[in-house]
Coordinates of C-alpha atoms in Angstrom, one line a residue:
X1022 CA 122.8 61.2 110.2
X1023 CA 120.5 58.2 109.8
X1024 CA 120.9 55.9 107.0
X1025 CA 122.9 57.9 104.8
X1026 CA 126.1 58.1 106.4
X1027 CA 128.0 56.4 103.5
X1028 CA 125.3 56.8 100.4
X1029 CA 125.5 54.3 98.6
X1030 CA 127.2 51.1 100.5
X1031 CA 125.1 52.0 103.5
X1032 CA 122.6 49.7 103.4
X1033 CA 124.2 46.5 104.1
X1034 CA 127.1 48.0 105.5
X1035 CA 127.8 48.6 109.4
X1036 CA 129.2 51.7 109.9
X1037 CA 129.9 50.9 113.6
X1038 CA 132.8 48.6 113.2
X1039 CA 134.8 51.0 110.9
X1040 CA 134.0 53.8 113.7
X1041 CA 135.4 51.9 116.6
X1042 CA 138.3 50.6 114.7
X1043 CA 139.2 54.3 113.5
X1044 CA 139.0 55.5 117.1
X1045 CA 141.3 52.8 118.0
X1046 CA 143.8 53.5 115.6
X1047 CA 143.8 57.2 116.7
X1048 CA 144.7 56.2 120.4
X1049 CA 147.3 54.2 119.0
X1050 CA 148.9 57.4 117.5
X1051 CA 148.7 56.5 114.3
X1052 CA 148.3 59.2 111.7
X1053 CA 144.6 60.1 110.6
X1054 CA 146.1 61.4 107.0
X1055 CA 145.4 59.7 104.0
X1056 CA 147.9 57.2 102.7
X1057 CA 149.5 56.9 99.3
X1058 CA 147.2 54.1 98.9
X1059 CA 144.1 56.0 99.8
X1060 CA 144.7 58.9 97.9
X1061 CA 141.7 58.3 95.6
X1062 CA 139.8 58.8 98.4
X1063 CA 140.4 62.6 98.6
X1064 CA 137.6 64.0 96.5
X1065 CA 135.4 64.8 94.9
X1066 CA 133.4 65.1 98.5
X1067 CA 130.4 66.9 99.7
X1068 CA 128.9 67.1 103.6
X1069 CA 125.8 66.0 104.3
X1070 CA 124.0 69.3 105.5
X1071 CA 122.0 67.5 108.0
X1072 CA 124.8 66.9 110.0
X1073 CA 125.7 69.0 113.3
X1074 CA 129.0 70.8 113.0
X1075 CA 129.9 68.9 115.9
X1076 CA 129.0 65.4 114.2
X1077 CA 131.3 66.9 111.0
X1078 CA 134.1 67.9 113.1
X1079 CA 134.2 63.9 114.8
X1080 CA 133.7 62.7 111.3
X1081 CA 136.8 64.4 110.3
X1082 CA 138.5 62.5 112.9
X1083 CA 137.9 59.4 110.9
X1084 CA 140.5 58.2 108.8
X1085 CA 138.5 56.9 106.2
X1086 CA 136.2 58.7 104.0
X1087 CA 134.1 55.4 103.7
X1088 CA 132.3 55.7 107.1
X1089 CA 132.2 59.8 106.6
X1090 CA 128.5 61.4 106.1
X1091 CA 129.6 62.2 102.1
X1092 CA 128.4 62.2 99.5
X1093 CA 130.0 62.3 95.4
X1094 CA 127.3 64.3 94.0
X1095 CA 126.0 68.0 95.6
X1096 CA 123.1 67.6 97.2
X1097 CA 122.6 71.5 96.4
X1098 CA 120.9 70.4 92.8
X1099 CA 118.2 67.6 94.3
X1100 CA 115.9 67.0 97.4
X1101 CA 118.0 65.0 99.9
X1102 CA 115.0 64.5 102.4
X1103 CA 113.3 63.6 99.3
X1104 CA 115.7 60.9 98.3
X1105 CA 115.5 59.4 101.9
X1106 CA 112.0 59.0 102.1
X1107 CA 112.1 57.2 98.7
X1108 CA 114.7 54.5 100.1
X1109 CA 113.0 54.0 102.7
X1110 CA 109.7 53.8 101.1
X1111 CA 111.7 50.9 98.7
X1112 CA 112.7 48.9 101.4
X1113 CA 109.6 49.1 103.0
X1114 CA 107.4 48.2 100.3
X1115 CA 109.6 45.6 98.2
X1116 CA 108.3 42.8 100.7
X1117 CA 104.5 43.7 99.7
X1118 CA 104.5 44.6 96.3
X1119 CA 108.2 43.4 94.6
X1120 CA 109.5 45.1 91.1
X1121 CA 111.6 43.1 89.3
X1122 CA 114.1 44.7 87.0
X1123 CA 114.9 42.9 83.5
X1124 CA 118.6 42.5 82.5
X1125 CA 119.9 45.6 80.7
X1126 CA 119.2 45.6 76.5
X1127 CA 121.7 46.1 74.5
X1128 CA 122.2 46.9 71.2
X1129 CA 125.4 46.7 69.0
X1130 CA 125.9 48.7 66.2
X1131 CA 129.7 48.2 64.5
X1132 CA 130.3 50.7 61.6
X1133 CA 133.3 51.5 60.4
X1134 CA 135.8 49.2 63.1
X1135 CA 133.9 51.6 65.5
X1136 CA 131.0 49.4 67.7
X1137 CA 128.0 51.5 69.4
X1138 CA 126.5 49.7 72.3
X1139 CA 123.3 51.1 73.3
X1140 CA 122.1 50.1 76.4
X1141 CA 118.8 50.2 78.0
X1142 CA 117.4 49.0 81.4
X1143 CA 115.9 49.8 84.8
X1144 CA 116.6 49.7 88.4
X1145 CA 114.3 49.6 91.4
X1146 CA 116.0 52.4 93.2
X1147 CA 115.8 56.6 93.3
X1148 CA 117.5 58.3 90.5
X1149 CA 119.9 60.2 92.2
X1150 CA 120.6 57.2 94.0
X1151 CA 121.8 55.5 90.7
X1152 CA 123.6 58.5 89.9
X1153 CA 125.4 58.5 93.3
X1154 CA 126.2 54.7 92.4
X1155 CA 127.4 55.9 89.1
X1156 CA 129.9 58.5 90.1
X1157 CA 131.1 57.0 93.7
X1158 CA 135.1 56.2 93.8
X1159 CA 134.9 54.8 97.3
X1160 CA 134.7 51.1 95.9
X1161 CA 131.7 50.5 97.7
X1162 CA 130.9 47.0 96.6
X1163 CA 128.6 47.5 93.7
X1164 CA 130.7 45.5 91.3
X1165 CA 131.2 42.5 92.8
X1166 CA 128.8 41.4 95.1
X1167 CA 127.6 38.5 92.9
X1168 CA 130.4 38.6 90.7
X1169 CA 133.4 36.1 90.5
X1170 CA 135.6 38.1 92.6
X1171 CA 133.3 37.8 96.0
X1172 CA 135.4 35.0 97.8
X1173 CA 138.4 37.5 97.3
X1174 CA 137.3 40.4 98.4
X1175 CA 138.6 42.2 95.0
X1176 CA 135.8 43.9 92.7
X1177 CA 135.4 44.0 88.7
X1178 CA 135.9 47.9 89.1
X1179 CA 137.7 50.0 91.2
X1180 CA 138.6 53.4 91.0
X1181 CA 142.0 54.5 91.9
X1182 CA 142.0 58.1 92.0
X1183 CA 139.8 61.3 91.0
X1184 CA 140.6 65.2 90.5
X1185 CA 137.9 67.5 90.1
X1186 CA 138.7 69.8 87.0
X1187 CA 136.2 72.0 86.9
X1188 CA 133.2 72.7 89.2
X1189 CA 130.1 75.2 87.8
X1190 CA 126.8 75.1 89.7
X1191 CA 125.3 71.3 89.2
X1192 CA 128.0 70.6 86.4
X1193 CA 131.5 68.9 87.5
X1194 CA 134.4 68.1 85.4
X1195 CA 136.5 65.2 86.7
X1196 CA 139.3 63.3 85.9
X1197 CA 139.2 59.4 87.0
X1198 CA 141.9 56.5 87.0
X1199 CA 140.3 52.7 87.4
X1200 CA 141.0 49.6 86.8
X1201 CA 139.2 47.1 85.5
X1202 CA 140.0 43.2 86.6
X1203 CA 139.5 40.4 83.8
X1204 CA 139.1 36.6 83.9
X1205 CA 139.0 34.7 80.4
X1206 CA 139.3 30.8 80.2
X1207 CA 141.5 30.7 83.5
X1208 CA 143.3 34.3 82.8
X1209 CA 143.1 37.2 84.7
X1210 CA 144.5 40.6 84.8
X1211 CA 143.7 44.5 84.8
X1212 CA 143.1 47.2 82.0
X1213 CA 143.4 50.7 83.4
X1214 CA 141.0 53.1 82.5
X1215 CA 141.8 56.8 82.4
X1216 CA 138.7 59.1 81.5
X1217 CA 137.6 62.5 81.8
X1218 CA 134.0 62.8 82.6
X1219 CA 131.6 65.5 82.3
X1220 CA 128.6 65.3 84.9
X1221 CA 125.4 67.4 85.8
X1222 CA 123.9 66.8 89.3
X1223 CA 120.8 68.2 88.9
X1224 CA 119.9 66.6 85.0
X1225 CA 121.6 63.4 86.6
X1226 CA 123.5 63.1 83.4
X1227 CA 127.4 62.4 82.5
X1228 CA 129.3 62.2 79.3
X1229 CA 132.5 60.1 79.3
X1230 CA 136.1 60.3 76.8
X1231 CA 139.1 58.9 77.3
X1232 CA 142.6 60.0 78.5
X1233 CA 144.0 57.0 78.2
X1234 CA 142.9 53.3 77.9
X1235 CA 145.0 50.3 76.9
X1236 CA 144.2 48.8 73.3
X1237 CA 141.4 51.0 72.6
X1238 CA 141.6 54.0 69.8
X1239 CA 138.5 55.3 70.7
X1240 CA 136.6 55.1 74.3
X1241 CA 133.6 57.6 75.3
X1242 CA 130.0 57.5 76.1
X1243 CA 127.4 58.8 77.8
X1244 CA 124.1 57.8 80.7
X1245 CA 121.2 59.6 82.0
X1246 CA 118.9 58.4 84.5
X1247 CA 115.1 59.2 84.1
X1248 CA 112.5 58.6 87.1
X1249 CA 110.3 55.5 86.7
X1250 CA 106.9 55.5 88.2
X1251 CA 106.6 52.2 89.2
X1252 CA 103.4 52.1 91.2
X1253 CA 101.6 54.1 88.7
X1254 CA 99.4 51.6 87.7
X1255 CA 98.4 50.1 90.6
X1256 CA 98.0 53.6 92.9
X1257 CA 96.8 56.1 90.0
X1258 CA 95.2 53.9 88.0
X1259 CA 96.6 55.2 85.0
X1260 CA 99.0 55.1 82.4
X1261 CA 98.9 58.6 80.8
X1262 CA 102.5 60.3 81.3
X1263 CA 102.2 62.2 84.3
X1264 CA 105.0 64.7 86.3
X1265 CA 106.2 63.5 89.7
X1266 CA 104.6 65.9 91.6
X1267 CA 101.0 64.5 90.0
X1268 CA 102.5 61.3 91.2
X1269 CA 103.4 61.7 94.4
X1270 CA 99.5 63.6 94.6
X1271 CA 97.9 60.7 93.2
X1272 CA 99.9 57.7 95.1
X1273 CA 99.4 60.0 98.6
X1274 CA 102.7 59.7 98.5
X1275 CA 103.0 56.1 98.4
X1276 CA 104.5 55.9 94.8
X1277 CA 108.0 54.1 94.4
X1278 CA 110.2 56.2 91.9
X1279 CA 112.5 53.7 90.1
X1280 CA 115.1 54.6 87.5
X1281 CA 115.5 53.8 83.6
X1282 CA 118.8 54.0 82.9
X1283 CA 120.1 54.7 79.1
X1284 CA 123.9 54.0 78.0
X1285 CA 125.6 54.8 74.9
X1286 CA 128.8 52.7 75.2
X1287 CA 131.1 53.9 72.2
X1288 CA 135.0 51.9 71.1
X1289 CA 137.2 51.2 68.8
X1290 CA 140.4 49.0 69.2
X1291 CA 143.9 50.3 68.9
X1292 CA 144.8 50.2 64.7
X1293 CA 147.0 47.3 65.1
X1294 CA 144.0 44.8 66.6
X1295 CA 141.3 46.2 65.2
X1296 CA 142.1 43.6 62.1
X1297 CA 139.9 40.4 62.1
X1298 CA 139.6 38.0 63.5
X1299 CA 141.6 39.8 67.0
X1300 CA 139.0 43.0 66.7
X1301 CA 135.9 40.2 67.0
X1302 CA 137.3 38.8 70.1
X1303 CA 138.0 42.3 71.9
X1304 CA 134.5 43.7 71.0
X1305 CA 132.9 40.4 72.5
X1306 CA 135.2 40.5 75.2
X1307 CA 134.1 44.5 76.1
X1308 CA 130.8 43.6 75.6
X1309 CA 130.8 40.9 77.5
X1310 CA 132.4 42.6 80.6
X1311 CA 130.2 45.7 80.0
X1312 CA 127.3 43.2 80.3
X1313 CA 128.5 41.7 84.0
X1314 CA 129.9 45.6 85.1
X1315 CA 125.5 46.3 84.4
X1316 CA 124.6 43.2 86.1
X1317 CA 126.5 43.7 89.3
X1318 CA 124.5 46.5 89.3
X1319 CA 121.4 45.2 88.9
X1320 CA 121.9 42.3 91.9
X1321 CA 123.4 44.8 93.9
X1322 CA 120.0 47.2 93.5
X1323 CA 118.1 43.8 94.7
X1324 CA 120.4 42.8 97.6
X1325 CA 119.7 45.8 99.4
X1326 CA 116.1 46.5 98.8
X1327 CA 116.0 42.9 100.2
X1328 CA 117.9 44.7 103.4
X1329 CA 115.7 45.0 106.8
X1330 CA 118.5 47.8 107.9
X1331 CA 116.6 51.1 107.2
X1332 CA 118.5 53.1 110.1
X1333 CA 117.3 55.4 112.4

């Protein structure tokens, strides 16, 4: 199974501990079922197909799906080998030759008591590794790593349980409950977040809409994430749009394949506070928090390419 056993959170993770702890659990005779608590934890789900159906049936011994070989996307639609030689390759190389990823651009646009974020920015890492970061409900840790909920073990976002709706080839419909933690001038407390969102596996594309979010009218968007040929320069010698497989000729393979990530962040307050001067304060506030969700990401991306743990 390698690396990849919990895509995603892997890389500074040790899946050991989590094993052994399961296994003890199981000889206490405790139940292996998921609680109440876990129940977000249930799906959506697909297998590694590199594993042994032996290595599958121990995993589903485990009791929790965050030290299972899983995976939230289908690996059908993209080239899994491909993918982990590309991590690997990051990791490897970021000591030599270091990308440095900008904060995220964003752009507000308020028309009509409706405000458009558009949001631009890259990230040192695989594409469908993004993706998978995107669409992961196991709470791996991407949103809090640097953030102001570290020394409490408690992340910005968590998601609190998922239902696939609708599942056709690379395209899955599901429906997501989160919650989102806040903390303003000594305040703090949750919004839940109930969205429907529509994803594509192989495009590496989603489209998002609300089913329910507190104080907001209107909440939907959209992200896509394109590859980023980040060694271009320096191994091709060039700077002429080329196709990945010209790429991978031209770098003898060598060439790091970053992302650039594009947002479209769309919301409008409830009617009754989207009067000023209450609807000014909410937009910063979502903008603001939308800003930190993005940079979580961002240090999170440079943590573990930082990470000497590359598996075997």
């Amino acid at each position: 199974m390698g690396m990849f056993p919990r895509f995603g959170g892997w890389i500074n993770q040790n899946i050991q501990e989590p094993l052994k702890a399961s296994t003890k659990r199981s000889e206490k005779g405790k139940s292996s079922s998921f609680s109440e608590k876990d129940r977000y934890l249930q799906g959506p789900w697909y297998w590694n197909p590199a594993i042994t159906p032996k290595e599958k049936a121990e995993s589903m011994e485990i009791d929790h799906v965050k030290s299972m070989p899983l995976y939230a996307t289908d690996p059908k639609y993209y080239d899994l080998d491909e993918l982990v030689r590309q991590v690997r390759l990051w990791m490897s190389e970021n000591k030599k030759h270091q990308w440095h990823d900008e904060p995220a651009k964003v752009k507000v646009k308020t028309k009509e008591g409706i405000c458009h974020l558009n949001i631009n920015f890259t990230l040192g890492w695989p594409p469908q590794a993004v993706f998978e970061m995107f669409t992961d409900p196991r709470n791996m840790g991407f949103f809090h790593s640097m953030g102001k909920y570290k020394d409490h073990f408690r992340t910005r976002l968590d998601t609190i349980a998922t239902k696939v709706i609708k599942k056709d080839g690379p395209r899955q419909i599901t429906e997501v409950e989160k919650v989102l933690r806040w903390k303003i001038l000594g305040y703090n407390g949750t919004i839940p977040i109930h969205v429907i969102i529509d994803e594509n596996h192989q495009k590496v594309t989603a489209t998002y809409k609300k089913v329910k979010v507190k104080h907001m009218k209107v909440f939907e968007g959209s992200w896509k994430m394109e590859p980023l040929y980040v060694d271009q320069e320096r191994l091709c010698k060039s700077r002429s749009r080329i196709s990945e497989e010209e790429y991978k000729k031209c770098s003898s393979g060598k060439g790091r394949i970053g992302s650039k990530v594009t947002m479209e962040h769309i919301f409008q307050p409830s009617s009754l506070l989207n009067i000023p001067p209450v609807s000014w304060f909410i937009r910063g506030v979502a903008i603001k928090f939308t800003k930190a969700l993005l940079q979580d990401l961002r240090e999170y991306v440079i943590m573990i390419n930082k990470s000497t743990v590359l598996g075997s």
